[in-house]
Coordinates of C-alpha atoms and ligand atoms in Angstrom, one line a residue:
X1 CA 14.5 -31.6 -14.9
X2 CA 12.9 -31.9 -11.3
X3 CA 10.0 -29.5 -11.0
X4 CA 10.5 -25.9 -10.0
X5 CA 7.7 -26.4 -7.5
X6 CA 9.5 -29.3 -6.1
X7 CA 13.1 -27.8 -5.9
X8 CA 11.8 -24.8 -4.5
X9 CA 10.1 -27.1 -1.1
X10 CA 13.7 -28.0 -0.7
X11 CA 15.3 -25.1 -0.3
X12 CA 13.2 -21.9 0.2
X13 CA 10.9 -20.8 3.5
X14 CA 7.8 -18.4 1.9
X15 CA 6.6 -15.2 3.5
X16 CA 2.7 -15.6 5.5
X17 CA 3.2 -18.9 4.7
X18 CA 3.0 -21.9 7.0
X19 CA 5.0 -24.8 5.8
X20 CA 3.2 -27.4 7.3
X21 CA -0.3 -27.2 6.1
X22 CA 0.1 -24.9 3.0
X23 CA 0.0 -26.6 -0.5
X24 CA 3.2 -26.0 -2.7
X25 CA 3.4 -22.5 -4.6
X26 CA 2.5 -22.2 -7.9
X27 CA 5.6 -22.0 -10.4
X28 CA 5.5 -18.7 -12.4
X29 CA 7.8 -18.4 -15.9
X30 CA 6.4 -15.4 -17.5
X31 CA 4.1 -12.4 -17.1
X32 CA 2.4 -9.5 -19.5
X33 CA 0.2 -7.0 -19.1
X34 CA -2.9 -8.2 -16.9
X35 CA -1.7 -11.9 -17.0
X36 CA 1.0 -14.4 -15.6
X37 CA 1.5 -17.7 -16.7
X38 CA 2.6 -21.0 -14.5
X39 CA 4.9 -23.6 -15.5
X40 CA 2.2 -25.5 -17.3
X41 CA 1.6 -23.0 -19.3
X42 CA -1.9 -22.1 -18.2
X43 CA -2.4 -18.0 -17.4
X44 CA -4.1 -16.0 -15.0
X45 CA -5.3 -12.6 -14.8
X46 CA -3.5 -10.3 -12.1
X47 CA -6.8 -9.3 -10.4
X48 CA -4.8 -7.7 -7.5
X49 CA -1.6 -6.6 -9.9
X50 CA 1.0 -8.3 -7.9
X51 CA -0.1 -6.8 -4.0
X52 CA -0.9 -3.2 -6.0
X53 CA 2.2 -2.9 -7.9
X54 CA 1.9 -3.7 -11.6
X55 CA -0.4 -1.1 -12.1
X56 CA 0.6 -0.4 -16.1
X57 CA 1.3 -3.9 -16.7
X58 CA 3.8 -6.6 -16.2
X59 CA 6.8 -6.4 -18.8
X60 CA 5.4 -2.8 -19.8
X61 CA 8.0 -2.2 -22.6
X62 CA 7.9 1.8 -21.2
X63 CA 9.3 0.8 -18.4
X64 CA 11.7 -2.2 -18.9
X65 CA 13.4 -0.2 -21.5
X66 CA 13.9 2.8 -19.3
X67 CA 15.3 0.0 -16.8
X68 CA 17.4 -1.2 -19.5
X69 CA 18.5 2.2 -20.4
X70 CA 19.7 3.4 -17.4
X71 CA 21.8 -0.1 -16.3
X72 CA 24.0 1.0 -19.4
X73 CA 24.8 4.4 -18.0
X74 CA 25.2 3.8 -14.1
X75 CA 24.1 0.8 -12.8
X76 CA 23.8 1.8 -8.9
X77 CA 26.4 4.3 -6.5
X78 CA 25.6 5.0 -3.0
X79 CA 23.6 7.3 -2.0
X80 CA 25.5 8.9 1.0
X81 CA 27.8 11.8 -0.4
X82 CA 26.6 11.1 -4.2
X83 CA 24.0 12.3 -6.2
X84 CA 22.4 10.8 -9.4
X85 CA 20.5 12.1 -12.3
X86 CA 17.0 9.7 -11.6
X87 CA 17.1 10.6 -8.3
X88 CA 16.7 14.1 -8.8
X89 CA 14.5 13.7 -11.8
X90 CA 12.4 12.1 -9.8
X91 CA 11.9 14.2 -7.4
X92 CA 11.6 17.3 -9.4
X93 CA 8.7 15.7 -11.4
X94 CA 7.0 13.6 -8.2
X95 CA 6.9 16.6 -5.6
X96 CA 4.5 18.8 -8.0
X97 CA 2.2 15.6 -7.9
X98 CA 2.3 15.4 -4.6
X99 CA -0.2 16.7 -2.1
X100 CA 0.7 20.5 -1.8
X101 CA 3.1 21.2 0.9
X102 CA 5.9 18.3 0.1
X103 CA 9.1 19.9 -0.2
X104 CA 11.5 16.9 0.5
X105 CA 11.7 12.9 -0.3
X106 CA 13.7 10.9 1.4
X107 CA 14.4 7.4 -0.2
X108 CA 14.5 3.8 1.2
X109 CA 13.6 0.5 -0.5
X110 CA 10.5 -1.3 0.5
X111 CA 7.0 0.0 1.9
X112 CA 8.1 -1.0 5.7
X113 CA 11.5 1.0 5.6
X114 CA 9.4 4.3 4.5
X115 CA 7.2 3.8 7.9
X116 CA 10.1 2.8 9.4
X117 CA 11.3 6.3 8.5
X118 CA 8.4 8.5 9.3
X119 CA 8.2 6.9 12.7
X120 CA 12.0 8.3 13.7
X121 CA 11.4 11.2 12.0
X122 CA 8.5 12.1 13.8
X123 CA 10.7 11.2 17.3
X124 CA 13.5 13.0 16.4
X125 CA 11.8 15.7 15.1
X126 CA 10.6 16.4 18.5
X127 CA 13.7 15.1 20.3
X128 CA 15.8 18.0 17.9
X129 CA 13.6 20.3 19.4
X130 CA 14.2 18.9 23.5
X131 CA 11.0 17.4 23.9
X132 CA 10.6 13.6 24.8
X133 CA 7.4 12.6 22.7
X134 CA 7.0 8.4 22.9
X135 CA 3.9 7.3 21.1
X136 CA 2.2 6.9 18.4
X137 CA -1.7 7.0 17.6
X138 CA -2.4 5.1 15.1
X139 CA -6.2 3.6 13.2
X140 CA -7.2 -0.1 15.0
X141 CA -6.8 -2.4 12.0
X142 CA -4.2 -0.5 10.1
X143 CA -1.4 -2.1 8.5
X144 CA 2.0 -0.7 7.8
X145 CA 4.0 -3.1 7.3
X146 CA 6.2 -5.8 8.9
X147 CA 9.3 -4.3 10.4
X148 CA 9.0 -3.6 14.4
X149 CA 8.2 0.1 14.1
X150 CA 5.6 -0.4 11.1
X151 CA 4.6 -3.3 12.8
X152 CA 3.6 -1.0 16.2
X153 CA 1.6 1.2 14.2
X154 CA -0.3 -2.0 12.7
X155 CA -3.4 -2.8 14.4
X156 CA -4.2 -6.4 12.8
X157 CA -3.2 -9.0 15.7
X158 CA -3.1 -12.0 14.0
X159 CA 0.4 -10.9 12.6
X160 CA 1.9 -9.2 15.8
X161 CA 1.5 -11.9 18.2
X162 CA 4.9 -13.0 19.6
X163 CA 6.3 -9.6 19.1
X164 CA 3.8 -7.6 21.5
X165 CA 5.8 -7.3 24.4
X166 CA 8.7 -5.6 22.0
X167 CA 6.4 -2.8 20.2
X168 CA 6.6 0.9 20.5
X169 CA 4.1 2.6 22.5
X170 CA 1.0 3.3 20.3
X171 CA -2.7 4.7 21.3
X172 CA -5.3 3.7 18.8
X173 CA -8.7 5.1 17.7
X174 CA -11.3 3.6 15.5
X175 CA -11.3 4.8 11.7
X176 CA -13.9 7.9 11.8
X177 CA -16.8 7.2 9.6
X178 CA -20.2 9.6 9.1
X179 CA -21.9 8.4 12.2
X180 CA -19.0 8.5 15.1
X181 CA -16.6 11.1 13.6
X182 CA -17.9 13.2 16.5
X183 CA -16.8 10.6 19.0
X184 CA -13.7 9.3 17.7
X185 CA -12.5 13.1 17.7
X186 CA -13.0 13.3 21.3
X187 CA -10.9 10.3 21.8
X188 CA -8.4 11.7 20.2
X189 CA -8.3 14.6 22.2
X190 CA -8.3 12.9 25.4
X191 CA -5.4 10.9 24.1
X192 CA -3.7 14.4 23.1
X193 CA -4.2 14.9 26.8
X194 CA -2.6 12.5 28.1
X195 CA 0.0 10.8 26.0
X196 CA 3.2 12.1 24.3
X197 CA 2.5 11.8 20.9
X198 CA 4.9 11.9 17.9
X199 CA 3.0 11.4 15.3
X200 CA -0.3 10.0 13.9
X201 CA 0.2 7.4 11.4
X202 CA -2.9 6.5 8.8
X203 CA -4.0 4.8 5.6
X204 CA -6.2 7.9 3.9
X205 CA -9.4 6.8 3.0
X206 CA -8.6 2.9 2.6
X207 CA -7.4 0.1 4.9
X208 CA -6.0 -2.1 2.4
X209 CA -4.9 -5.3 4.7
X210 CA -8.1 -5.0 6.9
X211 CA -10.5 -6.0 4.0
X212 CA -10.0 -2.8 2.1
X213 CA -12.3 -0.9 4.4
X214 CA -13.6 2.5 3.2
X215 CA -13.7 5.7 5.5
X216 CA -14.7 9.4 5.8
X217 CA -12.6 12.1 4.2
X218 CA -14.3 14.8 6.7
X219 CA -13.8 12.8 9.4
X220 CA -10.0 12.1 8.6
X221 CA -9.4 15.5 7.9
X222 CA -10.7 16.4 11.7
X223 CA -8.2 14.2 12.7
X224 CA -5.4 15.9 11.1
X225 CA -6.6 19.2 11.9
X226 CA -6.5 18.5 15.7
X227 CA -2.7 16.3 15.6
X228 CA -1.6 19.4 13.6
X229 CA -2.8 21.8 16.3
X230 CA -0.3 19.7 18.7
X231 CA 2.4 19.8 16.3
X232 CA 1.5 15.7 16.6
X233 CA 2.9 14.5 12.8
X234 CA 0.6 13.4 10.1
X235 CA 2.0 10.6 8.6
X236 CA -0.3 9.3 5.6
X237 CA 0.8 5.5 4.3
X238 CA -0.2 5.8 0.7
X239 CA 1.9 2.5 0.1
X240 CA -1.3 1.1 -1.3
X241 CA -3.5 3.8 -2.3
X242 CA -0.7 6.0 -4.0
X243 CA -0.2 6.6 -7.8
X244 CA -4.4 6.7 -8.9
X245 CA -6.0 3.8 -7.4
X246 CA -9.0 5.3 -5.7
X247 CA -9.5 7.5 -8.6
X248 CA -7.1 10.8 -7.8
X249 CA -3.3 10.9 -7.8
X250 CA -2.9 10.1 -4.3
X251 CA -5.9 9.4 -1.7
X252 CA -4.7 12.3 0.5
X253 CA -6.4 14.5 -2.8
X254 CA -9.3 13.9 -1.1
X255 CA -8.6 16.0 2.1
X256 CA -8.1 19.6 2.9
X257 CA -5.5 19.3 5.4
X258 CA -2.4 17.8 3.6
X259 CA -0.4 15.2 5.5
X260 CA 3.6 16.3 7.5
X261 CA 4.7 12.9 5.2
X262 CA 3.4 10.7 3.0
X263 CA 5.3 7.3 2.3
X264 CA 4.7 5.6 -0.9
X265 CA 6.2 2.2 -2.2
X266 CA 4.0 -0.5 -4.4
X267 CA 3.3 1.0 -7.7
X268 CA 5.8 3.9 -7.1
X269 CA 8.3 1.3 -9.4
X270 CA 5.4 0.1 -11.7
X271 CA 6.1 -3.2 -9.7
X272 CA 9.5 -3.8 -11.1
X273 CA 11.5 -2.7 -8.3
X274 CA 11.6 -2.2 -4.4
X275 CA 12.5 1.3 -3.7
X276 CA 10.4 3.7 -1.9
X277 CA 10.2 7.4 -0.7
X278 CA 9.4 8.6 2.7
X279 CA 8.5 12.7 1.7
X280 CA 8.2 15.4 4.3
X281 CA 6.9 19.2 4.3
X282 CA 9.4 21.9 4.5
X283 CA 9.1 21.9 8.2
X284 CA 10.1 18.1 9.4
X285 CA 12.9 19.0 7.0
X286 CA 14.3 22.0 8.8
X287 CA 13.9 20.4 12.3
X288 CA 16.6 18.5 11.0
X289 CA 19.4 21.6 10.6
X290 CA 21.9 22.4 12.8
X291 CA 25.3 23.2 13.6
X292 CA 25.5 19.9 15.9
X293 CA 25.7 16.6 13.5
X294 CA 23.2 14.7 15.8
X295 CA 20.6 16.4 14.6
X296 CA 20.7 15.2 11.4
X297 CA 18.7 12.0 10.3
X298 CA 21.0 9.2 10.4
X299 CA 19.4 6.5 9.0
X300 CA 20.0 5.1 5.7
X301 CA 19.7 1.6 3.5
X302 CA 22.7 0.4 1.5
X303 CA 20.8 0.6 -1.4
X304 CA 18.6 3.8 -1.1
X305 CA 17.5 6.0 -4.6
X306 CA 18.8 3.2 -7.0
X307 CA 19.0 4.8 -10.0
X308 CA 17.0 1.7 -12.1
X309 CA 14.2 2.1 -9.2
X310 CA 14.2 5.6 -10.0
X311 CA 14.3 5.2 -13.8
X312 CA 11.6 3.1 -13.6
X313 CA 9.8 5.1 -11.3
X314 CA 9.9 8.3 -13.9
X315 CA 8.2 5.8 -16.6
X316 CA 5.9 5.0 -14.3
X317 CA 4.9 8.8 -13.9
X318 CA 4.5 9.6 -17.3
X319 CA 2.2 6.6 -17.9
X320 CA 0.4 7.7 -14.8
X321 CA -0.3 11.2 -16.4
X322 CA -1.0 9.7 -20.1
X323 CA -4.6 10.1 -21.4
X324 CA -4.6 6.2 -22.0
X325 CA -4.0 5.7 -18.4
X326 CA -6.3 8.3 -17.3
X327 CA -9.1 6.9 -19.4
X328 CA -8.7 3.0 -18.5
X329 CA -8.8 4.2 -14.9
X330 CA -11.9 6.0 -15.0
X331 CA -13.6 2.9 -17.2
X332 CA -12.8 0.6 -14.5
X333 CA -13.7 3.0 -11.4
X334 CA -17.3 2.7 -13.6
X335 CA -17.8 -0.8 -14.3
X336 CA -16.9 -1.1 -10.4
X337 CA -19.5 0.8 -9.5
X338 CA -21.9 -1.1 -11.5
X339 CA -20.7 -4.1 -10.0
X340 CA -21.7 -2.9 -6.7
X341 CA -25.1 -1.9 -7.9
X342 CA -25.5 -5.1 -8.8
X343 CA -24.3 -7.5 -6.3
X344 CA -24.8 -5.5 -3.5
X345 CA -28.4 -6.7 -2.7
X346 CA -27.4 -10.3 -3.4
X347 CA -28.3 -12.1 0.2
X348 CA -24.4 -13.4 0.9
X349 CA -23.3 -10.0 0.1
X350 CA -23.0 -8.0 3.8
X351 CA -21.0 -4.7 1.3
X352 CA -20.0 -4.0 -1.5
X353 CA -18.1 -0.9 -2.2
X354 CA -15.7 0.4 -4.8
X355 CA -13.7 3.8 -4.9
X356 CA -11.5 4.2 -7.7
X357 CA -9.9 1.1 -9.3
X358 CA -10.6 -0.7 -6.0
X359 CA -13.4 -3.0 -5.6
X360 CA -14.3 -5.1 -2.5
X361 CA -17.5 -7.6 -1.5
X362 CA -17.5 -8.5 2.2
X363 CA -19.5 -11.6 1.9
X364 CA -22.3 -12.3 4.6
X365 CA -20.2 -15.7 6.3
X366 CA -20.5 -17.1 9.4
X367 CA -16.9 -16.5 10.8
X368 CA -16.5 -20.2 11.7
X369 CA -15.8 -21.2 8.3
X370 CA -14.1 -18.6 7.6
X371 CA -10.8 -20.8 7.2
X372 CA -11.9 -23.5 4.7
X373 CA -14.5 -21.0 3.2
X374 CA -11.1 -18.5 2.4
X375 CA -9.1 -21.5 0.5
X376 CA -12.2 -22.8 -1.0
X377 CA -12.4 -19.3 -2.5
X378 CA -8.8 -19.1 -3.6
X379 CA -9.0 -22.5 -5.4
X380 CA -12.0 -21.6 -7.0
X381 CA -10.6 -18.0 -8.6
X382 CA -7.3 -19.5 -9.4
X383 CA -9.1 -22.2 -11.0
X384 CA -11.2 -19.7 -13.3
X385 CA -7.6 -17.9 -14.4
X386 CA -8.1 -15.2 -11.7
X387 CA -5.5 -14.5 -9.2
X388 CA -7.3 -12.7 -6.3
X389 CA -6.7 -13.3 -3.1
X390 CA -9.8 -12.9 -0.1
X391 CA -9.0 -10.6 2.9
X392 CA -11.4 -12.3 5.7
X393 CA -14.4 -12.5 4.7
X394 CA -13.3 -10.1 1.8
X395 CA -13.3 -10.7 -2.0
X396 CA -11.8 -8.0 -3.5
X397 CA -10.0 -6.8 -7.0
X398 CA -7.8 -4.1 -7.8
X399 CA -6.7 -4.8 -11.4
X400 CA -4.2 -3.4 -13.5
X401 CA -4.5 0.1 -15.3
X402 CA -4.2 -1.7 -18.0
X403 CA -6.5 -4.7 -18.1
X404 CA -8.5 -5.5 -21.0
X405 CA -12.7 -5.2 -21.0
X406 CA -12.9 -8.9 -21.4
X407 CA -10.3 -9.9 -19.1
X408 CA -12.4 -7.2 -16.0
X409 CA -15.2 -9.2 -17.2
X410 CA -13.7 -12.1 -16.2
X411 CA -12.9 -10.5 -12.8
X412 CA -16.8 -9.8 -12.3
X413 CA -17.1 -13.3 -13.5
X414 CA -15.6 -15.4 -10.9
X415 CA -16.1 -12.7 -7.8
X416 CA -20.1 -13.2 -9.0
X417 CA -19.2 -17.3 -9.3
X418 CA -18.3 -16.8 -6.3
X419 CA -21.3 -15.7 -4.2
X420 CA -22.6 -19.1 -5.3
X421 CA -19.9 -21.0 -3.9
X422 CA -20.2 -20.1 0.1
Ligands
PLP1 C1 2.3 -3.3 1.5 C2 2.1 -2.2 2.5 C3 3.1 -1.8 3.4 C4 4.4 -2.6 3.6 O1 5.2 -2.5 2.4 P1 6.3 -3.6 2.1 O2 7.0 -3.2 0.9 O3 5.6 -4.9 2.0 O4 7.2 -3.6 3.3 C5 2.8 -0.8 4.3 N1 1.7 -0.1 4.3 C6 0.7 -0.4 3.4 C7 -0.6 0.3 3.4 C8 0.9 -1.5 2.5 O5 -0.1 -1.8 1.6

């Protein structure tokens, strides 16, 4: 038999990949827990659990057999005129989780489709009630994801280039941190002033594609306070940070003013399936009813609230609210932090921070090499059994729930190997 690597060159094109210079993928047959394996057999800890989804494990026997379960009662139905079981499950038991004032979830299938959704929410929801609001203010650096509206409220240029002209209209501000919170409010006011804004679209607390940059609760907060004041929607992307990962349920725990909607994807599935909910407050919802059918939100994906999504997304709960969970959480959010205590005075470290689960080094490079140093980086991790994959100058790990002590230590391991290496 050819190699899988070498059929797959033939026949398939790879997302963020370019053909041309990027070495062949690596062929993966199996995964468990904290590790996958390649075709040669050899494994690798999941230091990032699959881009933030496989958060109680790969193959978590919870969740596959409430998969399996549910396939032998109804497989899928649309979900336009129909109802299902999961779906409603799911709701009933995610809403009470959820920051305070959620009252509705909507469902779509992949973290870009719930932006997608927020972002013509928050038009319509003004254009229901006969005002023309056009743009969207959004953090510089953010990232939301890859279709053309989530791709307007992204700030990181390197993937928007050719599609600039075709964007949305979008007004950025800085994220607010404890010395210009002040200033970036006043920005925001001004561009209250003098734009029609829809909505204000954020990642609370953490800026996952942008090198996992931290900022201020209070500050955010401010923000939220002063959109809300305009009736501007709050739209928090808790794609990444949702279901525990900076140390509370969902990052918006950390503010006083909840979000309008909150979209959440990634772990939501315990990284078996795409599916993902786009959830609103009581009043987006009821913006929505009328006598006139326009008004409604029509927008829907063929295969919105499939039932194994949902069945695997009510496993995923419990685990999410069992002791064992709770407890491996708060072991790593500790060893993290003594992680940063000690590497954050090494001389390539620039910062090292950790909230929650999530840990990040931004090493002290010059930018120049940032290209080779990035692969060289890569290559060496992959090569120590660590799959962890640097953002900029960025090292950074967020592991499975679930990872053993040894296997973490082995994460600490290479990211320290590491500051020896550039
Ligand atoms: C991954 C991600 C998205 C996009 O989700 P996809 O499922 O890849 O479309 C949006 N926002 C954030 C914060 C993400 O981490």
């Amino acid at each position: 038999m050819e190699k899988l690597t070498d059929r797959d060159q033939k026949c398939i094109w790879h997302p963020l990949t370019q053909h041309k210079t990027a070495k062949p993928p690596i062929g993966i047959t199996k995964a468990k827990g904290a590790l996958i394996w390649d075709d040669k057999g050899k494994a690798y800890i999941d230091g990032i659990a699959s881009w933030y989804t496989a958060m109680y494990g790969h193959c978590n026997e919870r969740i596959t057999s409430a998969i399996s379960e549910q396939m032998q009662q109804l497989d899928f139905v649309m979900f336009s005129g129909f109802t299902h079981e999961p779906a409603v499950q799911l709701a009933e038991e995610l809403l009470p989780l959820l920051p305070g004032n959620q009252a509705k979830l909507f469902f779509n299938d992949n973290g870009s489709t719930a932006i997608e959704a927020a972002i013509k929410m928050s038009i319509q929801y003004h254009h229901n009630k006969d005002q023309k609001r056009d743009t969207i203010i959004a953090f510089e650096d953010g990232f939301h994801g890859d279709t053309f509206g989530a791709m307007s409220a992204s700030g990181i240029s390197s993937y928007n280039g050719p599609f600039e002209d075709f964007l949305l209209k979008v007004v950025r501000i800085p994220v607010p941190t404890e010395e210009n919170s002040e200033e970036v409010l006043k920005q925001l006011e001004v561009l209250i002033t003098t734009h029609a804004c829809c909505s204000f679209v954020f990642e609370p607390l953490v800026q996952g594609a942008a090198g996992m940059k931290f900022h201020s609760p209070t500050g955010l907060d401010q923000l939220i306070a002063k959109c809300q004041e305009a009736d501007i929607l709050c739209i928090a992307d808790e794609i990444m940070t949702g279901f525990g990962k900076t140390g509370k349920n969902f990052a918006s725990d950390y503010l006083k003013n909840d979000p309008d909607i909150i979209c959440l994807s990634k772990a939501l599935t315990a990284g078996i399936f795409p599916l993902s909910i786009t959830s609103c407050n009581q009043k987006v919802f009821d913006a929505f009813l009328s006598n006139e059918v326009s008004k409604g939100f029509f927008h829907a994906h063929t295969y919105s609230a499939h039932p194994l999504g949902c069945a695997a997304a009510l496993a995923g709960l419990e685990l999410l609210q069992s002791m064992e969970i709770k407890e491996s959480q708060k072991y790593i959010a500790q060893q993290h932090q003594e992680f940063v205590n000690r590497v954050q005075h090494h001389p390539k470290v620039k910062n090292a921070r950790a909230i929650g689960v999530i840990l990040a080094v931004d090493l002290d490079l010059d930018m120049d090499r940032y290209g080779s140093v990035r692969d060289k980086l890569y290559d060496f991790f992959m090569e120590r059994g660590v799959n962890l994959r640097p953002l900029g100058n960025t090292i950074y790990t967020l592991p499975p729930y679930v990872i053993s002590k040894e296997q973490l230590q082995q994460v600490y391991d290479a990211m320290e190997g590491a500051l020896e290496i550039v």
